[in-house]
Amino acid sequence: MAKPILVANWKNHPSSQDEVHALLKDLIRKKLLYKRLSVFIAPPLAYLESVADRAGKFAQLAAQDITELPKGTYTGVVTNDILKSFGVKLAIVGHSERRALGESSLVVSEKVKAALKSGIAPLVCVGEKTRDTDGEHFEFLRMQIKESLAGLSKQSVTSVLIAYEPSWAIGKSAKDAMPAGELAQSVIFIKKVLTDLYGRKVAESIPILYGGSVDPSNAGEIMREGGVKGLLVGRASLKAKSFEEIALSLLQK
Ligand code: PGA
């Protein structure tokens, strides 16, 4: 059985190198716990080296985004070969906060291909902006998955992970996270879309994670009842204690 996956999306936090060091120092205390999972930390790029140096023994490095640009000269861009040289193994692609800045599913699909080409596993974020009673959000989700994975072969899609993160559930209080029962339905739907695109065997091999207001109070239920293989955690990954409690929930599934 593959280990449960726990991805820390630090976004643009902590706000100083000293705070990063303090957080990593606290996280290291539980390194034996984290080694029982597949833990990834996606820090702001400026902290990649600090995280690589201090967390390399219990977590793998992830990027919060990746460029679709081919080899070339681009002022201000951190290219994928640089990410790779730091040991980045996974990249969050198409996060709703980037999509809100105008990133289309077409660009997401280019980024997914660029990640695969660099040997970095893309964690492709999908999720509806709102829910409606007649289920139209499922159609939105279907199109978003199809377009974000456009052009991938059956073989290459086996290196992709999906993060289901409905935008309406991100950055809220824990009680506003998606109820586990509804999550389970969405996960079944995503698997069906993937099955239609790539066949059942390939679809079953693609890990689906949930993200959106995960914290220690809801992580256990989400893992037990939501049908997911792991979690993508924002705010609650910035406190060593809450991250530890979430990690324990993943093991108790
Ligand atoms: P949150 O963020 O856990 O703070 O809701 C999750 C995310 O945006 O990936």
Coordinates of N, CA and C and ligand atoms in Angstrom, one line a residue:
M1 N 0.8 -1.2 0.0 CA 0.0 0.0 0.0 C 0.9 1.3 0.0
A2 N 0.6 2.2 -0.9 CA 1.3 3.4 -1.0 C 1.1 4.2 0.3
K3 N 2.1 5.0 0.7 CA 1.9 5.8 1.9 C 0.9 6.9 1.7
P4 N 0.1 7.4 2.7 CA -0.7 8.5 2.5 C 0.1 9.8 2.2
I5 N -0.4 10.7 1.4 CA 0.3 11.8 0.9 C -0.1 13.1 1.7
L6 N 0.9 13.8 2.2 CA 0.6 15.1 2.9 C 1.4 16.2 2.3
V7 N 0.7 17.2 1.7 CA 1.4 18.3 1.0 C 1.2 19.6 1.8
A8 N 2.3 20.2 2.2 CA 2.1 21.5 2.9 C 2.3 22.6 1.9
N9 N 1.3 23.4 1.7 CA 1.3 24.5 0.8 C 1.5 25.8 1.6
W10 N 2.8 26.2 1.7 CA 3.0 27.4 2.6 C 2.6 28.7 2.0
K11 N 2.3 28.7 0.7 CA 1.9 29.9 0.0 C 3.0 31.0 0.2
N12 N 2.7 32.2 0.6 CA 3.7 33.2 0.8 C 4.0 33.4 2.2
H13 N 4.2 32.3 3.0 CA 4.5 32.4 4.4 C 5.6 31.4 4.7
P14 N 6.3 31.4 5.8 CA 6.3 32.5 6.8 C 7.0 33.8 6.2
S15 N 6.9 34.9 7.0 CA 7.4 36.1 6.4 C 8.8 36.4 6.6
S16 N 9.6 35.5 7.2 CA 11.0 35.7 7.3 C 11.7 34.4 7.4
Q17 N 13.0 34.4 7.0 CA 13.9 33.2 7.1 C 14.0 32.7 8.5
D18 N 14.0 33.6 9.5 CA 14.1 33.2 10.9 C 12.9 32.3 11.3
E19 N 11.7 32.8 10.8 CA 10.5 32.0 11.1 C 10.5 30.7 10.4
V20 N 11.1 30.6 9.2 CA 11.2 29.3 8.5 C 12.0 28.4 9.3
H21 N 13.2 28.9 9.8 CA 14.0 28.0 10.6 C 13.4 27.5 11.9
A22 N 12.6 28.4 12.5 CA 11.9 28.0 13.7 C 10.9 26.9 13.4
L23 N 10.1 27.1 12.3 CA 9.1 26.1 12.0 C 9.7 24.8 11.7
L24 N 10.8 24.8 10.9 CA 11.5 23.6 10.5 C 12.1 22.9 11.7
K25 N 12.6 23.7 12.7 CA 13.1 23.1 13.9 C 12.0 22.3 14.6
D26 N 10.8 22.9 14.7 CA 9.7 22.2 15.4 C 9.3 21.0 14.6
L27 N 9.2 21.1 13.3 CA 8.8 20.0 12.4 C 9.7 18.8 12.6
I28 N 11.0 19.1 12.6 CA 12.0 18.0 12.7 C 11.8 17.1 13.9
R29 N 11.3 17.6 15.0 CA 11.1 16.8 16.2 C 10.2 15.6 15.9
K30 N 9.4 15.7 14.9 CA 8.4 14.6 14.6 C 8.8 13.9 13.3
K31 N 10.1 13.9 13.0 CA 10.5 13.3 11.7 C 10.2 11.9 11.6
L32 N 10.2 11.1 12.7 CA 9.8 9.7 12.5 C 8.4 9.5 12.1
L33 N 7.5 10.4 12.6 CA 6.1 10.4 12.2 C 6.0 10.7 10.7
Y34 N 6.7 11.8 10.3 CA 6.5 12.2 8.9 C 7.1 11.2 7.9
K35 N 8.1 10.4 8.4 CA 8.7 9.4 7.5 C 7.7 8.3 7.2
R36 N 6.7 8.2 8.0 CA 5.7 7.1 7.7 C 4.7 7.5 6.6
L37 N 4.8 8.8 6.2 CA 4.0 9.3 5.1 C 4.8 9.8 4.0
S38 N 4.1 10.1 2.9 CA 4.9 10.9 1.8 C 4.6 12.3 2.1
V39 N 5.5 13.0 2.7 CA 5.3 14.4 3.0 C 6.1 15.3 2.0
F40 N 5.4 16.3 1.5 CA 6.0 17.3 0.6 C 5.8 18.7 1.3
I41 N 6.8 19.5 1.2 CA 6.7 20.9 1.6 C 6.9 21.8 0.4
A42 N 5.9 22.7 0.2 CA 6.0 23.6 -0.9 C 6.2 25.0 -0.3
P43 N 7.4 25.4 -0.1 CA 7.7 26.7 0.5 C 7.8 27.8 -0.6
P44 N 7.8 29.1 -0.2 CA 8.1 30.1 -1.2 C 9.5 29.8 -1.7
L45 N 9.8 30.1 -3.0 CA 11.0 29.7 -3.6 C 12.3 30.2 -2.9
A46 N 12.2 31.3 -2.3 CA 13.3 31.9 -1.6 C 13.8 31.0 -0.5
Y47 N 12.9 30.2 0.0 CA 13.2 29.3 1.2 C 13.6 27.9 0.7
L48 N 13.7 27.6 -0.6 CA 13.9 26.2 -1.0 C 15.1 25.6 -0.4
E49 N 16.2 26.4 -0.3 CA 17.5 25.8 0.2 C 17.4 25.5 1.7
S50 N 16.8 26.4 2.4 CA 16.6 26.2 3.8 C 15.8 24.9 4.1
V51 N 14.7 24.8 3.3 CA 13.9 23.6 3.5 C 14.6 22.3 3.1
A52 N 15.3 22.4 1.9 CA 16.1 21.3 1.5 C 17.1 20.8 2.5
D53 N 17.8 21.8 3.1 CA 18.8 21.5 4.1 C 18.3 20.9 5.4
R54 N 17.2 21.4 5.8 CA 16.7 21.1 7.2 C 15.6 20.0 7.2
A55 N 14.8 19.9 6.1 CA 13.7 19.0 6.1 C 13.9 17.8 5.2
G56 N 15.1 17.8 4.5 CA 15.4 16.7 3.5 C 15.3 15.3 4.0
K57 N 15.4 15.1 5.4 CA 15.4 13.8 5.9 C 14.0 13.2 6.1
F58 N 13.0 14.1 6.2 CA 11.6 13.6 6.4 C 10.6 14.1 5.4
A59 N 11.0 15.0 4.5 CA 10.0 15.5 3.6 C 10.7 15.8 2.3
Q60 N 9.9 15.7 1.2 CA 10.4 16.1 -0.1 C 10.0 17.5 -0.5
L61 N 10.8 18.0 -1.4 CA 10.5 19.4 -1.8 C 9.5 19.5 -2.9
A62 N 8.6 20.5 -2.8 CA 7.6 20.8 -3.8 C 7.7 22.2 -4.2
A63 N 7.2 22.5 -5.4 CA 7.1 23.9 -5.8 C 5.6 24.3 -5.9
Q64 N 5.3 25.5 -5.7 CA 3.9 26.0 -5.7 C 3.4 26.2 -7.1
D65 N 4.3 26.2 -8.0 CA 4.0 26.5 -9.4 C 5.2 26.1 -10.2
I66 N 5.0 26.1 -11.5 CA 6.1 25.7 -12.4 C 5.9 26.5 -13.7
T67 N 7.0 26.7 -14.4 CA 6.8 27.4 -15.7 C 6.5 26.5 -16.9
E68 N 5.7 27.0 -17.8 CA 5.5 26.2 -19.0 C 6.5 26.6 -20.1
L69 N 7.4 27.6 -19.8 CA 8.3 28.1 -20.8 C 9.4 27.1 -21.1
P70 N 9.7 27.0 -22.4 CA 10.8 26.1 -22.8 C 12.1 26.7 -22.4
K71 N 13.2 26.0 -22.6 CA 14.5 26.5 -22.2 C 14.7 27.9 -22.9
G72 N 15.3 28.8 -22.2 CA 15.5 30.2 -22.8 C 15.9 31.1 -21.7
T73 N 15.9 32.4 -22.1 CA 16.3 33.5 -21.2 C 15.1 34.3 -20.7
Y74 N 14.8 34.2 -19.5 CA 13.6 34.9 -19.0 C 13.8 35.6 -17.7
T75 N 14.0 36.9 -17.7 CA 14.3 37.6 -16.5 C 13.1 37.4 -15.5
G76 N 13.5 37.0 -14.3 CA 12.5 36.9 -13.2 C 11.8 35.5 -13.1
V77 N 12.2 34.6 -14.0 CA 11.5 33.3 -14.0 C 12.5 32.3 -13.4
V78 N 12.0 31.5 -12.5 CA 12.8 30.3 -12.0 C 12.4 29.1 -12.8
T79 N 13.3 28.7 -13.6 CA 13.0 27.6 -14.6 C 13.0 26.2 -13.9
N80 N 12.5 25.3 -14.6 CA 12.2 24.0 -14.0 C 13.5 23.2 -13.7
D81 N 14.6 23.5 -14.6 CA 15.9 22.8 -14.3 C 16.5 23.3 -13.0
I82 N 16.2 24.6 -12.6 CA 16.7 25.1 -11.4 C 15.9 24.4 -10.2
L83 N 14.6 24.3 -10.4 CA 13.8 23.6 -9.3 C 14.3 22.2 -9.1
K84 N 14.6 21.6 -10.2 CA 15.0 20.2 -10.2 C 16.4 20.1 -9.5
S85 N 17.3 21.1 -9.7 CA 18.6 21.0 -9.1 C 18.5 21.2 -7.6
F86 N 17.4 21.8 -7.1 CA 17.3 21.9 -5.6 C 16.6 20.6 -5.0
G87 N 16.2 19.7 -5.9 CA 15.6 18.4 -5.5 C 14.1 18.5 -5.4
V88 N 13.5 19.4 -6.2 CA 12.0 19.5 -6.2 C 11.5 18.3 -6.9
K89 N 10.5 17.6 -6.2 CA 10.0 16.3 -6.8 C 8.6 16.5 -7.3
L90 N 7.9 17.5 -6.8 CA 6.5 17.7 -7.1 C 6.2 19.2 -7.3
A91 N 5.2 19.5 -8.1 CA 4.8 20.9 -8.3 C 3.3 21.0 -8.3
I92 N 2.8 21.9 -7.5 CA 1.4 22.2 -7.5 C 1.2 23.0 -8.8
V93 N 0.2 22.6 -9.5 CA -0.1 23.3 -10.8 C -1.6 23.6 -10.9
G94 N -1.9 24.8 -11.3 CA -3.3 25.2 -11.5 C -4.0 25.5 -10.1
H95 N -3.3 25.9 -9.1 CA -4.0 26.2 -7.9 C -5.0 27.3 -8.1
S96 N -6.1 27.2 -7.4 CA -7.3 28.2 -7.7 C -6.8 29.6 -7.5
E97 N -5.8 29.9 -6.7 CA -5.4 31.2 -6.5 C -4.6 31.7 -7.8
R98 N -4.0 30.8 -8.5 CA -3.3 31.2 -9.7 C -4.4 31.3 -10.8
R99 N -5.3 30.3 -10.8 CA -6.4 30.4 -11.8 C -7.1 31.7 -11.7
A100 N -7.3 32.2 -10.4 CA -8.0 33.5 -10.2 C -7.2 34.6 -10.8
L101 N -5.9 34.5 -10.9 CA -5.1 35.5 -11.5 C -5.1 35.4 -13.0
G102 N -5.9 34.5 -13.6 CA -6.0 34.5 -15.0 C -5.4 33.2 -15.7
E103 N -4.9 32.3 -14.9 CA -4.3 31.1 -15.5 C -5.4 30.2 -16.0
S104 N -5.3 29.9 -17.3 CA -6.4 29.1 -17.9 C -6.0 27.6 -17.8
S105 N -7.0 26.8 -18.1 CA -6.7 25.3 -18.1 C -5.7 24.9 -19.2
L106 N -5.7 25.7 -20.3 CA -4.8 25.5 -21.4 C -3.4 25.7 -20.9
V107 N -3.1 26.8 -20.1 CA -1.8 27.0 -19.6 C -1.5 25.9 -18.6
V108 N -2.5 25.6 -17.8 CA -2.2 24.5 -16.8 C -1.8 23.2 -17.5
S109 N -2.4 22.9 -18.6 CA -2.0 21.7 -19.3 C -0.6 21.8 -19.9
E110 N -0.2 23.0 -20.3 CA 1.2 23.2 -20.7 C 2.2 23.0 -19.5
K111 N 1.8 23.5 -18.4 CA 2.6 23.4 -17.2 C 2.8 21.9 -16.8
V112 N 1.7 21.2 -16.9 CA 1.7 19.8 -16.5 C 2.7 19.1 -17.4
K113 N 2.7 19.4 -18.7 CA 3.6 18.7 -19.6 C 5.0 19.1 -19.3
A114 N 5.2 20.4 -19.0 CA 6.6 20.9 -18.7 C 7.1 20.2 -17.5
A115 N 6.2 20.0 -16.5 CA 6.6 19.4 -15.2 C 7.1 17.9 -15.5
L116 N 6.3 17.2 -16.3 CA 6.6 15.8 -16.6 C 7.9 15.7 -17.3
K117 N 8.1 16.7 -18.2 CA 9.3 16.6 -19.0 C 10.5 16.8 -18.1
S118 N 10.4 17.6 -17.1 CA 11.5 17.9 -16.2 C 11.6 16.8 -15.1
G119 N 10.7 15.8 -15.1 CA 10.8 14.7 -14.1 C 10.3 15.2 -12.8
I120 N 9.3 16.2 -12.8 CA 8.7 16.6 -11.6 C 7.2 16.2 -11.7
A121 N 6.7 15.6 -10.6 CA 5.3 15.1 -10.7 C 4.4 16.3 -10.5
P122 N 3.4 16.5 -11.4 CA 2.5 17.6 -11.2 C 1.3 17.2 -10.3
L123 N 1.0 18.1 -9.4 CA -0.2 17.9 -8.5 C -1.2 18.9 -9.1
V124 N -2.1 18.4 -9.9 CA -3.0 19.3 -10.6 C -4.2 19.7 -9.8
C125 N -4.4 20.9 -9.5 CA -5.5 21.4 -8.7 C -6.8 21.6 -9.6
V126 N -7.9 21.0 -9.2 CA -9.1 21.2 -9.8 C -10.2 21.5 -8.8
G127 N -11.3 22.1 -9.1 CA -12.4 22.3 -8.2 C -13.3 23.4 -8.6
E128 N -14.5 23.2 -8.3 CA -15.5 24.2 -8.8 C -15.4 25.5 -7.9
K129 N -15.9 26.6 -8.5 CA -15.9 27.9 -7.7 C -17.1 27.9 -6.8
T130 N -18.2 27.4 -7.2 CA -19.4 27.4 -6.4 C -20.1 26.1 -6.6
R131 N -21.1 25.8 -5.7 CA -21.9 24.6 -5.9 C -23.3 25.0 -6.2
D132 N -24.0 24.2 -7.0 CA -25.4 24.5 -7.2 C -26.3 23.3 -7.0
T133 N -27.6 23.4 -6.9 CA -28.4 22.3 -6.5 C -28.6 21.4 -7.7
D134 N -28.5 21.9 -8.9 CA -28.8 21.0 -10.1 C -27.5 20.3 -10.6
G135 N -26.4 20.4 -9.9 CA -25.2 19.7 -10.2 C -24.4 20.2 -11.4
E136 N -24.6 21.4 -11.8 CA -23.8 22.0 -12.9 C -22.3 22.0 -12.6
H137 N -22.1 22.1 -11.3 CA -20.6 22.2 -10.9 C -19.9 20.9 -11.3
F138 N -20.6 19.8 -11.5 CA -19.9 18.6 -11.9 C -19.5 18.8 -13.4
E139 N -20.3 19.4 -14.2 CA -19.9 19.6 -15.6 C -18.6 20.5 -15.6
F140 N -18.7 21.6 -14.8 CA -17.5 22.5 -14.7 C -16.2 21.7 -14.4
L141 N -16.4 20.8 -13.4 CA -15.2 20.0 -12.9 C -14.8 19.1 -14.0
R142 N -15.7 18.5 -14.7 CA -15.4 17.5 -15.8 C -14.5 18.3 -16.9
M143 N -15.0 19.5 -17.3 CA -14.3 20.2 -18.3 C -12.9 20.6 -17.8
Q144 N -12.8 21.1 -16.6 CA -11.6 21.5 -16.0 C -10.5 20.4 -16.0
I145 N -11.0 19.2 -15.6 CA -10.1 18.1 -15.6 C -9.6 17.7 -17.0
K146 N -10.6 17.7 -17.9 CA -10.3 17.3 -19.3 C -9.3 18.3 -19.9
E147 N -9.5 19.6 -19.7 CA -8.7 20.6 -20.3 C -7.3 20.7 -19.6
S148 N -7.3 20.5 -18.3 CA -6.0 20.6 -17.6 C -5.1 19.5 -17.9
L149 N -5.6 18.3 -18.3 CA -4.8 17.2 -18.6 C -4.7 16.9 -20.2
A150 N -5.2 17.9 -20.9 CA -5.2 17.8 -22.4 C -3.9 17.4 -22.9
G151 N -3.9 16.4 -23.9 CA -2.6 16.1 -24.6 C -1.8 15.0 -23.9
L152 N -2.2 14.6 -22.7 CA -1.4 13.6 -22.0 C -1.7 12.2 -22.4
S153 N -0.6 11.4 -22.6 CA -0.9 10.0 -22.9 C -1.3 9.2 -21.7
K154 N -1.8 8.0 -21.9 CA -2.1 7.1 -20.7 C -0.9 6.9 -19.9
Q155 N 0.3 6.8 -20.5 CA 1.5 6.5 -19.7 C 1.9 7.7 -18.9
S156 N 1.9 8.9 -19.5 CA 2.4 10.1 -18.8 C 1.4 10.5 -17.6
V157 N 0.1 10.2 -17.8 CA -0.8 10.6 -16.8 C -0.7 9.8 -15.5
T158 N 0.0 8.7 -15.6 CA 0.2 7.9 -14.4 C 1.2 8.5 -13.4
S159 N 1.9 9.6 -13.9 CA 2.8 10.3 -13.0 C 2.1 11.6 -12.4
V160 N 0.8 11.7 -12.7 CA 0.1 12.9 -12.3 C -0.7 12.6 -11.0
L161 N -0.8 13.6 -10.1 CA -1.6 13.5 -9.0 C -2.7 14.6 -9.1
I162 N -3.9 14.4 -8.5 CA -4.9 15.4 -8.6 C -5.2 15.9 -7.2
A163 N -5.3 17.3 -7.1 CA -5.8 17.8 -5.8 C -7.2 18.4 -6.0
Y164 N -8.2 17.8 -5.4 CA -9.5 18.4 -5.5 C -9.6 19.5 -4.4
E165 N -9.7 20.7 -4.9 CA -9.8 21.9 -4.0 C -10.9 22.8 -4.5
P166 N -12.1 22.6 -4.0 CA -13.2 23.5 -4.4 C -12.8 24.9 -3.9
S167 N -12.8 25.9 -4.8 CA -12.3 27.2 -4.3 C -13.2 27.8 -3.1
W168 N -14.4 27.4 -3.1 CA -15.3 27.9 -2.0 C -14.9 27.4 -0.7
A169 N -14.1 26.3 -0.6 CA -13.8 25.7 0.7 C -12.4 26.1 1.1
I170 N -11.7 26.9 0.3 CA -10.3 27.3 0.7 C -10.3 28.5 1.6
G171 N -9.4 28.5 2.6 CA -9.2 29.6 3.4 C -10.4 29.9 4.4
K172 N -11.2 28.9 4.6 CA -12.4 29.2 5.5 C -12.1 28.5 6.9
S173 N -13.1 28.6 7.8 CA -12.9 27.9 9.0 C -13.1 26.4 8.8
A174 N -12.7 25.5 9.7 CA -12.7 24.1 9.5 C -14.1 23.6 9.3
K175 N -15.1 24.2 9.9 CA -16.5 23.8 9.7 C -17.0 24.1 8.3
D176 N -16.3 24.9 7.6 CA -16.8 25.3 6.3 C -16.0 24.5 5.2
A177 N -15.2 23.5 5.7 CA -14.5 22.6 4.7 C -15.6 21.8 4.1
M178 N -15.3 21.1 3.0 CA -16.3 20.3 2.3 C -16.7 19.1 3.2
P179 N -18.0 18.9 3.4 CA -18.4 17.7 4.2 C -17.8 16.4 3.6
A180 N -17.4 15.5 4.4 CA -16.7 14.3 3.9 C -17.6 13.5 2.9
G181 N -18.9 13.5 3.2 CA -19.9 12.7 2.4 C -19.9 13.3 1.0
E182 N -20.0 14.6 0.9 CA -20.0 15.3 -0.4 C -18.7 15.1 -1.1
L183 N -17.6 15.2 -0.3 CA -16.3 15.0 -0.9 C -16.2 13.6 -1.6
A184 N -16.7 12.6 -0.9 CA -16.7 11.2 -1.4 C -17.4 11.2 -2.8
Q185 N -18.5 11.9 -2.9 CA -19.2 11.9 -4.2 C -18.4 12.6 -5.3
S186 N -17.7 13.7 -4.9 CA -16.9 14.4 -5.9 C -15.7 13.5 -6.4
V187 N -15.2 12.7 -5.4 CA -14.0 11.9 -5.7 C -14.5 10.8 -6.7
I188 N -15.7 10.2 -6.4 CA -16.2 9.2 -7.4 C -16.4 9.8 -8.8
F189 N -16.9 11.0 -8.8 CA -17.1 11.7 -10.1 C -15.7 11.9 -10.8
I190 N -14.7 12.4 -10.0 CA -13.4 12.6 -10.7 C -12.8 11.3 -11.2
K191 N -13.0 10.2 -10.5 CA -12.5 8.9 -10.9 C -13.2 8.5 -12.2
K192 N -14.5 8.8 -12.3 CA -15.3 8.5 -13.5 C -14.8 9.3 -14.7
V193 N -14.5 10.6 -14.5 CA -14.0 11.4 -15.6 C -12.6 10.8 -16.0
L194 N -11.8 10.5 -15.1 CA -10.5 9.9 -15.4 C -10.6 8.6 -16.1
T195 N -11.6 7.8 -15.7 CA -11.8 6.5 -16.3 C -12.3 6.7 -17.8
D196 N -13.2 7.6 -18.0 CA -13.6 7.9 -19.4 C -12.5 8.3 -20.2
L197 N -11.5 9.1 -19.7 CA -10.4 9.6 -20.5 C -9.3 8.5 -20.7
Y198 N -9.0 7.8 -19.6 CA -7.8 6.9 -19.7 C -8.0 5.4 -19.4
G199 N -9.3 5.1 -19.1 CA -9.5 3.7 -18.7 C -9.4 3.5 -17.2
R200 N -10.0 2.4 -16.8 CA -10.2 2.2 -15.3 C -8.8 2.0 -14.6
K201 N -8.0 1.2 -15.2 CA -6.7 0.8 -14.5 C -5.9 2.1 -14.3
V202 N -5.7 2.9 -15.3 CA -4.9 4.1 -15.2 C -5.6 5.1 -14.2
A203 N -6.9 5.2 -14.3 CA -7.6 6.1 -13.4 C -7.4 5.8 -12.0
E204 N -7.5 4.5 -11.7 CA -7.3 4.0 -10.3 C -5.9 4.3 -9.8
S205 N -4.9 4.4 -10.7 CA -3.6 4.6 -10.2 C -3.3 6.1 -9.9
I206 N -4.2 7.0 -10.3 CA -3.9 8.4 -10.1 C -4.4 8.9 -8.6
P207 N -3.5 9.3 -7.8 CA -3.9 9.6 -6.4 C -4.7 10.9 -6.4
I208 N -5.8 10.9 -5.7 CA -6.6 12.1 -5.5 C -6.5 12.6 -4.1
L209 N -6.1 13.9 -4.0 CA -6.0 14.5 -2.6 C -7.1 15.5 -2.4
Y210 N -7.4 15.9 -1.2 CA -8.3 16.9 -0.9 C -7.6 18.1 -0.3
G211 N -8.0 19.3 -0.7 CA -7.5 20.5 0.0 C -8.6 21.6 0.1
G212 N -8.5 22.3 1.2 CA -9.5 23.4 1.5 C -10.0 23.3 2.9
S213 N -9.3 24.2 3.7 CA -9.7 24.3 5.2 C -9.5 23.0 5.9
V214 N -8.5 22.3 5.6 CA -8.2 21.1 6.4 C -7.5 21.5 7.7
D215 N -7.9 21.0 8.8 CA -7.2 21.2 10.1 C -7.3 20.0 10.9
P216 N -6.7 20.0 12.1 CA -6.7 18.7 12.9 C -8.2 18.3 13.2
S217 N -9.1 19.2 13.3 CA -10.5 18.8 13.7 C -11.2 18.1 12.5
N218 N -10.9 18.2 11.3 CA -11.6 17.6 10.2 C -10.8 16.6 9.4
A219 N -9.5 16.6 9.6 CA -8.6 15.7 8.8 C -9.0 14.2 8.9
G220 N -9.3 13.8 10.1 CA -9.5 12.4 10.3 C -10.8 11.9 9.5
E221 N -11.8 12.7 9.6 CA -13.1 12.3 8.9 C -12.9 12.4 7.4
I222 N -12.2 13.4 7.0 CA -12.0 13.6 5.5 C -11.2 12.3 5.0
M223 N -10.2 11.9 5.8 CA -9.5 10.7 5.3 C -10.3 9.4 5.4
R224 N -11.1 9.3 6.4 CA -11.9 8.1 6.6 C -13.0 8.0 5.6
E225 N -13.6 9.1 5.4 CA -14.9 9.0 4.6 C -14.8 9.7 3.2
G226 N -13.8 10.4 3.0 CA -13.7 11.2 1.7 C -13.2 10.5 0.5
G227 N -12.6 9.3 0.7 CA -12.2 8.5 -0.4 C -10.9 9.1 -1.1
V228 N -10.1 9.9 -0.3 CA -8.9 10.5 -0.9 C -7.6 9.8 -0.3
K229 N -6.6 10.0 -1.1 CA -5.3 9.3 -0.7 C -4.4 10.3 0.1
G230 N -4.8 11.5 0.3 CA -4.0 12.4 1.0 C -4.6 13.8 1.1
L231 N -3.8 14.8 1.6 CA -4.3 16.1 1.9 C -3.3 17.2 1.4
L232 N -3.9 18.3 0.9 CA -3.1 19.5 0.6 C -3.5 20.5 1.6
V233 N -2.6 20.9 2.4 CA -2.9 21.8 3.5 C -2.2 23.1 3.5
G234 N -3.0 24.2 3.6 CA -2.5 25.5 3.6 C -2.2 26.0 5.0
R235 N -3.0 26.8 5.6 CA -2.7 27.4 6.9 C -2.3 26.5 8.0
A236 N -3.0 25.3 8.0 CA -2.6 24.4 9.2 C -1.3 23.8 9.0
S237 N -0.6 24.0 7.8 CA 0.7 23.4 7.7 C 1.8 24.4 8.2
L238 N 1.4 25.6 8.7 CA 2.3 26.6 9.1 C 2.6 26.5 10.6
K239 N 1.8 25.6 11.3 CA 2.0 25.4 12.7 C 2.4 24.0 12.9
A240 N 3.6 23.8 13.6 CA 4.1 22.4 13.7 C 3.1 21.5 14.4
K241 N 2.4 22.0 15.4 CA 1.5 21.2 16.2 C 0.3 20.7 15.3
S242 N -0.3 21.6 14.6 CA -1.5 21.2 13.8 C -1.0 20.3 12.6
F243 N 0.1 20.6 12.1 CA 0.6 19.7 11.0 C 0.8 18.3 11.5
E244 N 1.4 18.2 12.7 CA 1.6 16.9 13.3 C 0.3 16.1 13.5
E245 N -0.7 16.9 14.1 CA -2.0 16.2 14.3 C -2.6 15.7 13.0
I246 N -2.5 16.5 12.0 CA -3.1 16.1 10.7 C -2.3 14.9 10.2
A247 N -1.0 14.9 10.3 CA -0.2 13.7 9.9 C -0.7 12.4 10.7
L248 N -1.0 12.6 12.0 CA -1.5 11.4 12.7 C -2.8 10.9 12.2
S249 N -3.7 11.8 11.8 CA -5.0 11.5 11.2 C -4.8 10.6 9.9
L250 N -3.8 11.0 9.2 CA -3.6 10.2 7.9 C -3.2 8.8 8.2
L251 N -2.4 8.6 9.3 CA -2.0 7.2 9.7 C -3.1 6.4 10.3
Q252 N -4.1 7.1 10.9 CA -5.1 6.4 11.6 C -6.3 6.0 10.7
K253 N -6.2 6.3 9.4 CA -7.3 6.1 8.5 C -7.8 4.7 8.6
Ligands
PGA1 P1 -6.2 26.2 3.3 O1 -5.5 26.3 1.9 O2 -5.8 24.9 3.9 O3 -5.6 27.4 4.1 O4 -7.7 26.4 3.1 C1 -5.4 25.2 1.1 C2 -4.9 25.6 -0.3 O5 -5.1 26.7 -0.7 O6 -4.1 24.8 -0.9

